[in-house]
mmCIF file of C-alpha atoms in Angstrom:
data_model
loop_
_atom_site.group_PDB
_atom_site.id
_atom_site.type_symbol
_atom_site.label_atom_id
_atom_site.label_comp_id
_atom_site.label_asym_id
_atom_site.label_seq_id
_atom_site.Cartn_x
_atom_site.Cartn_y
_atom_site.Cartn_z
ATOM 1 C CA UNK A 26 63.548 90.926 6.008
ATOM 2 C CA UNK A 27 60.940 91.231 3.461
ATOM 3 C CA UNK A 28 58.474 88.436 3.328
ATOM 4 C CA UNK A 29 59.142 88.224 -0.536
ATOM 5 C CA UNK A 30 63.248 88.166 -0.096
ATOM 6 C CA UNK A 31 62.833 84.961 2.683
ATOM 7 C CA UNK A 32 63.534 82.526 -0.362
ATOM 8 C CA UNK A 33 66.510 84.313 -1.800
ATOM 9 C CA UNK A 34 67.634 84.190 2.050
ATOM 10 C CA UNK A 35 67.012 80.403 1.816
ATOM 11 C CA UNK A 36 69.165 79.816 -1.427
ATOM 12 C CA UNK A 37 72.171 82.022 0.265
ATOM 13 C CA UNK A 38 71.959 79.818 3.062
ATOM 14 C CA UNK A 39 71.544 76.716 0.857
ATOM 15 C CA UNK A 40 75.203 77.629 -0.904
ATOM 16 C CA UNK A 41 77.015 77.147 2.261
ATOM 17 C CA UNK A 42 75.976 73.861 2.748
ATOM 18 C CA UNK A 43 78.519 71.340 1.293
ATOM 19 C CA UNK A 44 77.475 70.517 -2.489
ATOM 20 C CA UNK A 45 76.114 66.965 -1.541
ATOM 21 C CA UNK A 46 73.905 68.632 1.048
ATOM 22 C CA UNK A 47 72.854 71.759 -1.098
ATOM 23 C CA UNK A 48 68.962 71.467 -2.632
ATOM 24 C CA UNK A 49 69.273 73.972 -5.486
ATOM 25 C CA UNK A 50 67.870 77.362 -6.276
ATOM 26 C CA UNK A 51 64.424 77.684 -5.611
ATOM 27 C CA UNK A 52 62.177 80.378 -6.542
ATOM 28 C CA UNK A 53 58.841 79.484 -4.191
ATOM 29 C CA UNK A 54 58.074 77.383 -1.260
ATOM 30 C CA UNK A 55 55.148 75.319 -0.806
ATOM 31 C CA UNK A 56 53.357 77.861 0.562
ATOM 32 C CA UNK A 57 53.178 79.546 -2.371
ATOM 33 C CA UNK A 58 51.557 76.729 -4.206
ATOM 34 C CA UNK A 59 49.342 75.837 -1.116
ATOM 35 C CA UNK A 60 46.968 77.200 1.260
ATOM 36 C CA UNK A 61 47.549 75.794 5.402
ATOM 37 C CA UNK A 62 44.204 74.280 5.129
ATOM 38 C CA UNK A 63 45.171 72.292 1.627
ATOM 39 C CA UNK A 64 48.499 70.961 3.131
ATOM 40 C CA UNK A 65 46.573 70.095 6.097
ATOM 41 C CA UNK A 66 44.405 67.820 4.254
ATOM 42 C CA UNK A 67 47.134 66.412 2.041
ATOM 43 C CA UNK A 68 49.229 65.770 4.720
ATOM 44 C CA UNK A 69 47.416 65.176 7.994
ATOM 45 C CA UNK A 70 50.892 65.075 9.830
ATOM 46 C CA UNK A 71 52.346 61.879 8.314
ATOM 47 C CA UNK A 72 55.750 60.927 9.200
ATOM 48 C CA UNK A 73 56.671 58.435 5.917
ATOM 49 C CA UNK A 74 55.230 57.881 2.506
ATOM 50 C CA UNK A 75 52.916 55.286 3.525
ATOM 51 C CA UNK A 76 51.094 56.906 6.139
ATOM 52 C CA UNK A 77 50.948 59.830 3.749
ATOM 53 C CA UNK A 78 49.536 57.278 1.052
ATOM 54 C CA UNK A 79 45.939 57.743 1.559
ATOM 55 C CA UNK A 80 45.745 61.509 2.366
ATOM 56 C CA UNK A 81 47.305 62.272 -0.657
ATOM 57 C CA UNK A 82 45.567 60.196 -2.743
ATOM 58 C CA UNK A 83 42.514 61.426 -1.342
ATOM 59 C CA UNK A 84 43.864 65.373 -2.077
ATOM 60 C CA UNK A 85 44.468 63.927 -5.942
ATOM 61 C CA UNK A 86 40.956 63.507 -6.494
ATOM 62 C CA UNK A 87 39.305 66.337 -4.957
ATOM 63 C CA UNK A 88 42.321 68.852 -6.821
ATOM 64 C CA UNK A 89 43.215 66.735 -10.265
ATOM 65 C CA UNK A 90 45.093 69.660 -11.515
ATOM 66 C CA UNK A 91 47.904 69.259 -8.713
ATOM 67 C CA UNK A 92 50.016 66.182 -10.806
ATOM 68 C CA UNK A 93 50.347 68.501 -13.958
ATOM 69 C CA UNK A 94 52.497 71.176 -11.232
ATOM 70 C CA UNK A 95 54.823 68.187 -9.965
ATOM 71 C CA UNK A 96 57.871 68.896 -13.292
ATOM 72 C CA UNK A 97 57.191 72.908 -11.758
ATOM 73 C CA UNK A 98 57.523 72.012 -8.368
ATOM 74 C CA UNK A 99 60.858 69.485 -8.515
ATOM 75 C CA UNK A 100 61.952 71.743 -11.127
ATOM 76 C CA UNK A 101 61.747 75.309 -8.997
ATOM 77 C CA UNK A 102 60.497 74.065 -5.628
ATOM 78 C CA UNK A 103 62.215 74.586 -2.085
ATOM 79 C CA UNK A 104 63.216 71.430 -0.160
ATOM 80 C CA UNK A 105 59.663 71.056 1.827
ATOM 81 C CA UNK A 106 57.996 71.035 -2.020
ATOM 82 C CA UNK A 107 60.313 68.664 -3.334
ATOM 83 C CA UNK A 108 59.716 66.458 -0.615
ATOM 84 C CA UNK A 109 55.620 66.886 -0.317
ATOM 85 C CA UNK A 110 55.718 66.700 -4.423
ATOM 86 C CA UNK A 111 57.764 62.922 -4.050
ATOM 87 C CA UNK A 112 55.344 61.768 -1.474
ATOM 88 C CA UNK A 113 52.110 62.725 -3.686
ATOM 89 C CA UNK A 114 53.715 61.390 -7.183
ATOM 90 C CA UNK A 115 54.362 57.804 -5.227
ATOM 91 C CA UNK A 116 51.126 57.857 -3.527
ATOM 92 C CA UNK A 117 49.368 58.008 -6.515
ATOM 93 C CA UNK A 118 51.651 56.415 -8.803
ATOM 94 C CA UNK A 119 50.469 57.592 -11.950
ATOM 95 C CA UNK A 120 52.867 57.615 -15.377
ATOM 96 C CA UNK A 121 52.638 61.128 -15.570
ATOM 97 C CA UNK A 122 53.810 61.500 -11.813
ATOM 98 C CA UNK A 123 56.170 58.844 -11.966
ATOM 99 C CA UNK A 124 57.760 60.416 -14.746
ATOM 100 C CA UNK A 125 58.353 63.509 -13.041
ATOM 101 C CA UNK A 126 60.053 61.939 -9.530
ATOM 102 C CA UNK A 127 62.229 60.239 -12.349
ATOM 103 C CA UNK A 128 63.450 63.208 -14.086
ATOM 104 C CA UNK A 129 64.085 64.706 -10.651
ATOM 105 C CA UNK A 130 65.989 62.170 -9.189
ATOM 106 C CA UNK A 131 68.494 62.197 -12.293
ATOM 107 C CA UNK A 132 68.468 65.636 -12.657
ATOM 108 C CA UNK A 133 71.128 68.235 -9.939
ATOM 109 C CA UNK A 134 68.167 69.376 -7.701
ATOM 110 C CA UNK A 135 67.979 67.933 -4.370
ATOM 111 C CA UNK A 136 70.190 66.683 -1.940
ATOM 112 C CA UNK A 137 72.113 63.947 -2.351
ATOM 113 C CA UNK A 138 70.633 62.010 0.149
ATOM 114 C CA UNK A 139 67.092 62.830 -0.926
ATOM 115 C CA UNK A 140 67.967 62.281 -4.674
ATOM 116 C CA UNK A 141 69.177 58.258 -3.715
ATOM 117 C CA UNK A 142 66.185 57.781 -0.999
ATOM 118 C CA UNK A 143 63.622 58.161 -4.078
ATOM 119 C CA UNK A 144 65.534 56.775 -6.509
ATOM 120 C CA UNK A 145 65.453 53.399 -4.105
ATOM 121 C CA UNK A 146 61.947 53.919 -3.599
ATOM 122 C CA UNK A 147 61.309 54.000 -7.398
ATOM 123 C CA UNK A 148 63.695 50.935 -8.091
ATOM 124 C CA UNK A 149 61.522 49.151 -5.129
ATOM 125 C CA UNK A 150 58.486 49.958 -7.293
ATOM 126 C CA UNK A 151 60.077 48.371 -10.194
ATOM 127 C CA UNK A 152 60.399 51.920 -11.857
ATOM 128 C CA UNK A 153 63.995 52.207 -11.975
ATOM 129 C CA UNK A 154 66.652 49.852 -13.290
ATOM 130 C CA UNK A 155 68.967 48.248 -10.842
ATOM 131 C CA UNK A 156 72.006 50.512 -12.283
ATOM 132 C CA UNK A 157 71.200 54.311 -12.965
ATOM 133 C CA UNK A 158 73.088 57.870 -13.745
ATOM 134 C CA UNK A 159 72.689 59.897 -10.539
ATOM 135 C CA UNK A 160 74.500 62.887 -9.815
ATOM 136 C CA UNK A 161 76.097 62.783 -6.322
ATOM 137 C CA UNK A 162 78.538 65.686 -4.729
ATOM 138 C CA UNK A 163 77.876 67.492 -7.613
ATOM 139 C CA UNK A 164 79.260 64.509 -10.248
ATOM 140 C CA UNK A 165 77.652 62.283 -12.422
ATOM 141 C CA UNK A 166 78.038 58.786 -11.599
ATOM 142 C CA UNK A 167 77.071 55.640 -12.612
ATOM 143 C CA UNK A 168 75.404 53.762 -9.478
ATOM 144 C CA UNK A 169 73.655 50.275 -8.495
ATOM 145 C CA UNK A 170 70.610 50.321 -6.798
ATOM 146 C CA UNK A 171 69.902 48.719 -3.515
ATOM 147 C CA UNK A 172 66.894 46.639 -2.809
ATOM 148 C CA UNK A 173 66.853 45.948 0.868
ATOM 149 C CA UNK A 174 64.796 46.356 3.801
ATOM 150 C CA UNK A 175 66.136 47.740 6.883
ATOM 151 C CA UNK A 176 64.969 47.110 10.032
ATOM 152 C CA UNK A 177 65.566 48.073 14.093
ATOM 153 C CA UNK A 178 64.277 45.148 16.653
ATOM 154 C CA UNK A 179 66.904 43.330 17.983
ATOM 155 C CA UNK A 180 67.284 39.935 17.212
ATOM 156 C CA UNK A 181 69.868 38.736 19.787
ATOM 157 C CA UNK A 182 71.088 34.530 19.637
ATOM 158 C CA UNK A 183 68.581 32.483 20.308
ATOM 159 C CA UNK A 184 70.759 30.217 22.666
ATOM 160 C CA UNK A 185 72.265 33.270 24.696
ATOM 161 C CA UNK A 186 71.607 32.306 28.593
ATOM 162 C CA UNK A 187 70.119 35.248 30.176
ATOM 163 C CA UNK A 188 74.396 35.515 31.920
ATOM 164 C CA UNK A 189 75.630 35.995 28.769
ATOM 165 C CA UNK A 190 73.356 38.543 27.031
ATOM 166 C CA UNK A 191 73.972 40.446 30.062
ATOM 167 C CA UNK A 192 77.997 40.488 30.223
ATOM 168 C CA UNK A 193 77.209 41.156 26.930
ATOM 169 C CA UNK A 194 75.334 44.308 26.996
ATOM 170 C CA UNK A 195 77.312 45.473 30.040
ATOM 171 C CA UNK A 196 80.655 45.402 27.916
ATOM 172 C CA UNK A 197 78.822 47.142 24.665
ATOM 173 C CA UNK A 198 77.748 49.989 27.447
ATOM 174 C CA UNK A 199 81.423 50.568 28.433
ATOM 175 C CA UNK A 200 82.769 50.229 25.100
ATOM 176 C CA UNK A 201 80.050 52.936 24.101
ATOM 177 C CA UNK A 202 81.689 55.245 26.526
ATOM 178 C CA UNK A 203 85.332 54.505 25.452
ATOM 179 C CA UNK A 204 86.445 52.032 28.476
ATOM 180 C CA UNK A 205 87.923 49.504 26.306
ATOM 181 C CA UNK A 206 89.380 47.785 29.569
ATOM 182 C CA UNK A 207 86.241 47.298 31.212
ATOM 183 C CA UNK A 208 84.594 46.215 27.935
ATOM 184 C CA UNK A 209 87.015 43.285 27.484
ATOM 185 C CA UNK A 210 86.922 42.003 30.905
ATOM 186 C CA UNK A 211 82.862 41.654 30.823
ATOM 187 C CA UNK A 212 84.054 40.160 26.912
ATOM 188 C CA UNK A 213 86.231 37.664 28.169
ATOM 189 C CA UNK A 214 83.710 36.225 30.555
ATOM 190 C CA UNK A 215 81.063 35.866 27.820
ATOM 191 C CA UNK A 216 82.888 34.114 25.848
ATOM 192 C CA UNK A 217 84.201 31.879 28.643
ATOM 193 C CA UNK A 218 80.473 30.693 28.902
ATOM 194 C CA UNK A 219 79.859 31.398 25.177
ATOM 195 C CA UNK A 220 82.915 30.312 23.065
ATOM 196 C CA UNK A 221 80.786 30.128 19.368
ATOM 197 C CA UNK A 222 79.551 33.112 19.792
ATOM 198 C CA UNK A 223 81.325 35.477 16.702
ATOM 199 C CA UNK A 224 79.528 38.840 17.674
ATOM 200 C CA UNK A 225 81.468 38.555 21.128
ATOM 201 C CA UNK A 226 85.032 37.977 19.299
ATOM 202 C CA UNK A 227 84.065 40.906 17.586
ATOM 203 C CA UNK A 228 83.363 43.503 19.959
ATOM 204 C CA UNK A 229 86.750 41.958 21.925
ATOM 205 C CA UNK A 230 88.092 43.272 19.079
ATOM 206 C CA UNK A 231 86.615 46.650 18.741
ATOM 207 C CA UNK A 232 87.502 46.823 23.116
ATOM 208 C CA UNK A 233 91.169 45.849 22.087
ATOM 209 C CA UNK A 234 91.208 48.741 19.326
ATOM 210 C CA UNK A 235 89.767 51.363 21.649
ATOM 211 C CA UNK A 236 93.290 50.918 23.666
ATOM 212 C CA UNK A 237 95.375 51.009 21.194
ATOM 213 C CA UNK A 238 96.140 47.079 21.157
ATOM 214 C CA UNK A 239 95.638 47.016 17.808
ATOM 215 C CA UNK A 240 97.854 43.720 16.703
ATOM 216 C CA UNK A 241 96.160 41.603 19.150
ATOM 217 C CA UNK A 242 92.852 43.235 17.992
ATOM 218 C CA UNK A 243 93.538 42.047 14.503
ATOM 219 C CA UNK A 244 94.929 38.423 15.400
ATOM 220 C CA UNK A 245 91.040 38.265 17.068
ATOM 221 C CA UNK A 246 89.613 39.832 13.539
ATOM 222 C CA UNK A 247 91.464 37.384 11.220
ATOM 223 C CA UNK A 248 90.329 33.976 13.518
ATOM 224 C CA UNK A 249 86.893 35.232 13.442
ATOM 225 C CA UNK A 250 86.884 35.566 9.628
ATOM 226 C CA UNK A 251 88.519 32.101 9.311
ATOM 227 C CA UNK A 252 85.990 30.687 11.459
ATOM 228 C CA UNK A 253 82.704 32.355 10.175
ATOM 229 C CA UNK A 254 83.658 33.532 7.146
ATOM 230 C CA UNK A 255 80.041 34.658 6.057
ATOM 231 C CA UNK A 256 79.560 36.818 9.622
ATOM 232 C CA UNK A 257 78.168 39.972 8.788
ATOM 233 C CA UNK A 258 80.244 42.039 11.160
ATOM 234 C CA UNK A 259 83.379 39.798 10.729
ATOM 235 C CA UNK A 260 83.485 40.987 7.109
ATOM 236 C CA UNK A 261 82.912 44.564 7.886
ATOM 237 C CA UNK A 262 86.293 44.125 10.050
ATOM 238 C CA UNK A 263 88.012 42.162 7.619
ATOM 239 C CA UNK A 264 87.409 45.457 4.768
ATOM 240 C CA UNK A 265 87.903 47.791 7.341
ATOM 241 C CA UNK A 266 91.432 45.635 8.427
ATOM 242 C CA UNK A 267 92.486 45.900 4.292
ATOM 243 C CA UNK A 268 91.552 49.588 4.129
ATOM 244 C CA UNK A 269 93.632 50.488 6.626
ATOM 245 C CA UNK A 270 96.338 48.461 4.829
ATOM 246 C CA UNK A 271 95.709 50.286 1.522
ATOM 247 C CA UNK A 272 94.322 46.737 -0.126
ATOM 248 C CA UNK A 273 91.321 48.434 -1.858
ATOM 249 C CA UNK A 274 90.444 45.542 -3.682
ATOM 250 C CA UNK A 275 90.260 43.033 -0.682
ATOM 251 C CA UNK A 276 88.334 45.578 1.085
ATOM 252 C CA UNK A 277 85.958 46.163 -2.027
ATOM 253 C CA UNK A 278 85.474 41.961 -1.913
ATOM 254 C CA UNK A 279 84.791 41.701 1.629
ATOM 255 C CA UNK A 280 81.898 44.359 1.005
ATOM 256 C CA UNK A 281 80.605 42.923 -2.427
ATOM 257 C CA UNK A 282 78.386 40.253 -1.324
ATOM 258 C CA UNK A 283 76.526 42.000 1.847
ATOM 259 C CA UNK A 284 75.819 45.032 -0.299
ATOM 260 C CA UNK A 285 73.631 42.061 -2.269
ATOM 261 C CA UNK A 286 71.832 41.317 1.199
ATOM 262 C CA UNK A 287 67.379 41.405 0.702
ATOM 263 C CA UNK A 288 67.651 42.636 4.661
ATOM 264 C CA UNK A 289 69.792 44.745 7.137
ATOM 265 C CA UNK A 290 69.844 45.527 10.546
ATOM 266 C CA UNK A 291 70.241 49.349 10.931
ATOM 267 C CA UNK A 292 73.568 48.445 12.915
ATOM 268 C CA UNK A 293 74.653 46.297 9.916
ATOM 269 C CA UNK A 294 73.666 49.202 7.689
ATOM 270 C CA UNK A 295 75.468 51.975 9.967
ATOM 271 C CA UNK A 296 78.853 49.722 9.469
ATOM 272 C CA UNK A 297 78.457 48.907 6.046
ATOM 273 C CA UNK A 298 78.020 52.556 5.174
ATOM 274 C CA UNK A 299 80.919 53.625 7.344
ATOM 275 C CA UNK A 300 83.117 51.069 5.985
ATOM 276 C CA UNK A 301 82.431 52.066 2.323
ATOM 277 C CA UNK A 302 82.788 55.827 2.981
ATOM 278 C CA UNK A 303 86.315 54.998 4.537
ATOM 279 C CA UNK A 304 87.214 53.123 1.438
ATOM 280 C CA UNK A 305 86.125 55.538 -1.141
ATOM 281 C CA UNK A 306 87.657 57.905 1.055
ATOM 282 C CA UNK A 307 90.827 56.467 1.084
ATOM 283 C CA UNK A 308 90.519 55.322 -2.581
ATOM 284 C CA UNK A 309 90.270 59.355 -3.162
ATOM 285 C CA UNK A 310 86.344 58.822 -4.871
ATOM 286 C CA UNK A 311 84.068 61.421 -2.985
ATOM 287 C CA UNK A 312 81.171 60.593 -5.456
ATOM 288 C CA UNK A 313 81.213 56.937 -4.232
ATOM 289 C CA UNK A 314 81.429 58.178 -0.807
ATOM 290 C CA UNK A 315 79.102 60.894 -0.797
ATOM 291 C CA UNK A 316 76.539 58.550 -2.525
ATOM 292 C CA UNK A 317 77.036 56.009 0.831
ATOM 293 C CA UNK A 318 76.662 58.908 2.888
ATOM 294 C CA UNK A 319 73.109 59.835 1.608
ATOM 295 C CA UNK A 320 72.063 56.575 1.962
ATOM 296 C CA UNK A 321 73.411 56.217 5.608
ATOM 297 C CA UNK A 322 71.640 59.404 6.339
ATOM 298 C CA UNK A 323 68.541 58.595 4.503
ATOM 299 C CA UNK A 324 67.786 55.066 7.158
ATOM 300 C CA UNK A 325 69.525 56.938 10.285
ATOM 301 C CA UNK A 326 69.893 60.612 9.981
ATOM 302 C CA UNK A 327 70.542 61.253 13.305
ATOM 303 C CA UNK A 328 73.293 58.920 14.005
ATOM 304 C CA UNK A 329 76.189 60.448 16.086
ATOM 305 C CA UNK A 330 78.592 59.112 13.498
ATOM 306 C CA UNK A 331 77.380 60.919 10.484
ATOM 307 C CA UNK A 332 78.800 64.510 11.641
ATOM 308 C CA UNK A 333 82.338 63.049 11.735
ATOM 309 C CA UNK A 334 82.138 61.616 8.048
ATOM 310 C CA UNK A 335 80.353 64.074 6.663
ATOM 311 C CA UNK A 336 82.120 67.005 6.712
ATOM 312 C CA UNK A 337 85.973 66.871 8.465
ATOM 313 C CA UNK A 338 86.982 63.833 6.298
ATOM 314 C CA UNK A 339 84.814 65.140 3.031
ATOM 315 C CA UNK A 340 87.346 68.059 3.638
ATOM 316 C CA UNK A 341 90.493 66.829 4.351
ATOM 317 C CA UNK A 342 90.102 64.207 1.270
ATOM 318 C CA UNK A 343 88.965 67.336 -0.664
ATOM 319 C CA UNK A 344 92.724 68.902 0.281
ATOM 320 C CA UNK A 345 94.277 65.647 -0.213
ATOM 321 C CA UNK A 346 93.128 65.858 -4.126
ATOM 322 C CA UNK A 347 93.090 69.459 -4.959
ATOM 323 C CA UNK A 348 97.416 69.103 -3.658
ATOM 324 C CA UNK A 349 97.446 66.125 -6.273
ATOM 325 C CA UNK A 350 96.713 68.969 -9.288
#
C-alpha cells in the first residue's frame, strides 16, 4: 500500500473495533510530527508517565513550540500521538497543556479506556472534579471519579502458619484449573486449622460454584457476610449473589462503599470491575459497563477475563436491547 494511504488503512481498521475500543479518525501519526531521533529523546523507552516525567520535560525546553501542537495532536492524532501527547502535557503540567488533556478526555476521541485512565490521572492531580461528563461506548454519561491506588504484592494474613498458606495456595491452583473437588478438599483442611479465616470460606465457595453446588455455595456466601460483613471479597459475593437474583439495588449497595476505598489490590480491583460490569449488564446500561471495563483494562489489560466481558456479553446485551425497540 502506499506509504501515504497507511493511515486511512488504520482508521478502516479502527471502525471494526467495537465503539468503546475505537480511537477516532486520524489524519497523521506521530511520525509525522516527529523525527526517530526526537521521540528517542522524549521518550527514552519509558514504560509509565513517571518514568517518562523527566525526558519529556527535558524535550519541553529544548523544543518550547511542541505544547502549542498538543489541541492538534488529541484533536487529529493516531492512538501512539494521543498517548505520547498525554504523557508530555502531565509531565510538564502547564495550564495550557492541562487544558488540552482536559478537552480531550471529554471530548469522543480516544478509547474508552484511555479517555477514563487520564481523566483519573487529572482528578489525582486535583484537575478534575470528582464527578465529570465523559463519553463512554459512544454515550455521554455522567461519571464519578475514582481516587485509589492499586497495587500487586501480596499481603497474605499475618497469622497464617506456613500449613495453612500452603493448603491454601494448593486449592487456589486447582480451582484455577477448574477442579472444584480438589479445591475444596485442600479448603476444608485449611479451615480445619484456620476457622477465622474469611478468604478461605470464600474460595470454598467459589470451589462449590465451579461444580455446580450452587445452594450450598451460597449458604457459605451469606455466613461469611454475616460474620465479616466489611470483607472485601465477601461483599463482592454478596452483589454478585443479588445480581444473579435480579436485586439491582442490593447489589448496587454491596458495591457502594468499596468503590470509596483510598487502596485496592489488583485482585480486589479485577472483582470489583467484573462484578459491576455484570450488574450494568444485567441492569441493560452498557455505558456504565463499558466505563468499568476501561478502567479494568486500564490497571490489568492483559487479564484472561477481559476477552469474555468485553465483547460476547457487550453483544448479546446489545441484542437483548435492540429486541426491546
Amino acid at each position: 500500500m502506499c506509504p501515504g494511504l497507511l493511515i486511512v488503512e488504520s482508521n478502516l481498521r479502527d471502525l471494526t473495533n467495537p465503539v468503546a475500543e475505537r480511537h477516532g479518525p486520524a489524519t497523521f501519526d506521530l511520525s509525522e510530527f516527529l523525527s526517530s531521533r526526537s521521540m528517542t529523546v522524549m521518550l527514552e523507552q519509558p514504560t509509565n508517565v513517571r518514568q517518562a516525567s523527566g525526558p519529556m520535560q527535558r524535550f519541553a525546553k529544548q523544543n518550547p513550540g511542541f505544547e502549542q501542537m498538543l489541541p492538534v495532536l488529541f484533536a487529529r492524532g493516531a492512538e501512539a500521538a494521543c498517548r505520547i501527547a498525554a504523557m508530555f502535557a502531565i509531565a510538564i503540567k502547564t495550564p495550557s497543556a492541562l487544558d488540552a488533556l482536559r478537552d480531550f478526555v471529554r471530548s469522543s476521541r480516544g478509547s474508552d479506556a484511555m479517555r477514563v485512565h487520564m481523566a483519573m490521572t487529572l482528578r489525582n492531580l486535583g484537575e478534575l472534579p470528582d464527578t465529570i461528563n465523559i463519553y463512554a461506548s459512544g454515550e455521554c454519561i455522567e461519571i464519578q471519579l475514582m481516587a485509589f491506588e492499586v497495587y500487586s504484592e501480596p499481603k497474605p494474613p499475618s497469622n497464617r502458619t506456613d500449613r495453612v498458606h500452603d493448603l491454601a495456595n494448593k486449592g487456589f491452583a486447582l480451582l484455577n484449573q477448574g477442579d472444584g473437588v480438589g479445591a475444596e478438599q485442600f479448603y476444608r483442611k485449611a479451615i480445619g486449622l484456620e476457622s477465622d479465616a474469611p478468604d478461605l470460606y470464600n474460595n470454598l465457595a467459589m470451589a462449590l460454584h465451579v461444580q455446580d453446588r450452587d445452594d450450598e455455595a451460597d449458604e457459605i456466601i451469606l455466613a461469611m457476610h454475616h460474620r465479616w460483613p466489611d470483607y472485601f471479597f465477601g461483599r463482592i459475593a454478596m452483589a454478585n449473589l443479588a445480581t444473579i437474583r435480579s436485586d439491582f439495588e442490593s447489589a448496587a449497595e454491596f458495591l457502594k462503599p468499596l468503590c470509596e476505598l483510598k487502596s485496592l489490590h489488583t485482585t480486589e480491583l479485577v472483582a470489583l470491575c467484573q462484578a459491576q460490569v455484570q450488574l450494568a449488564t444485567e441492569r441493560g446500561e452498557p455505558a456504565t459497563a463499558s466505563r468499568w471495563l476501561s478502567v479494568w483494562k486500564t490497571f490489568t489489560p492483559e487479564h484472561p477475563d477481559l476477552a469474555r466481558w468485553e465483547r460476547p456479553r457487550m453483544t448479546s446485551l446489545l441484542s437483548k436491547l435492540l429486541s426491546q425497540d
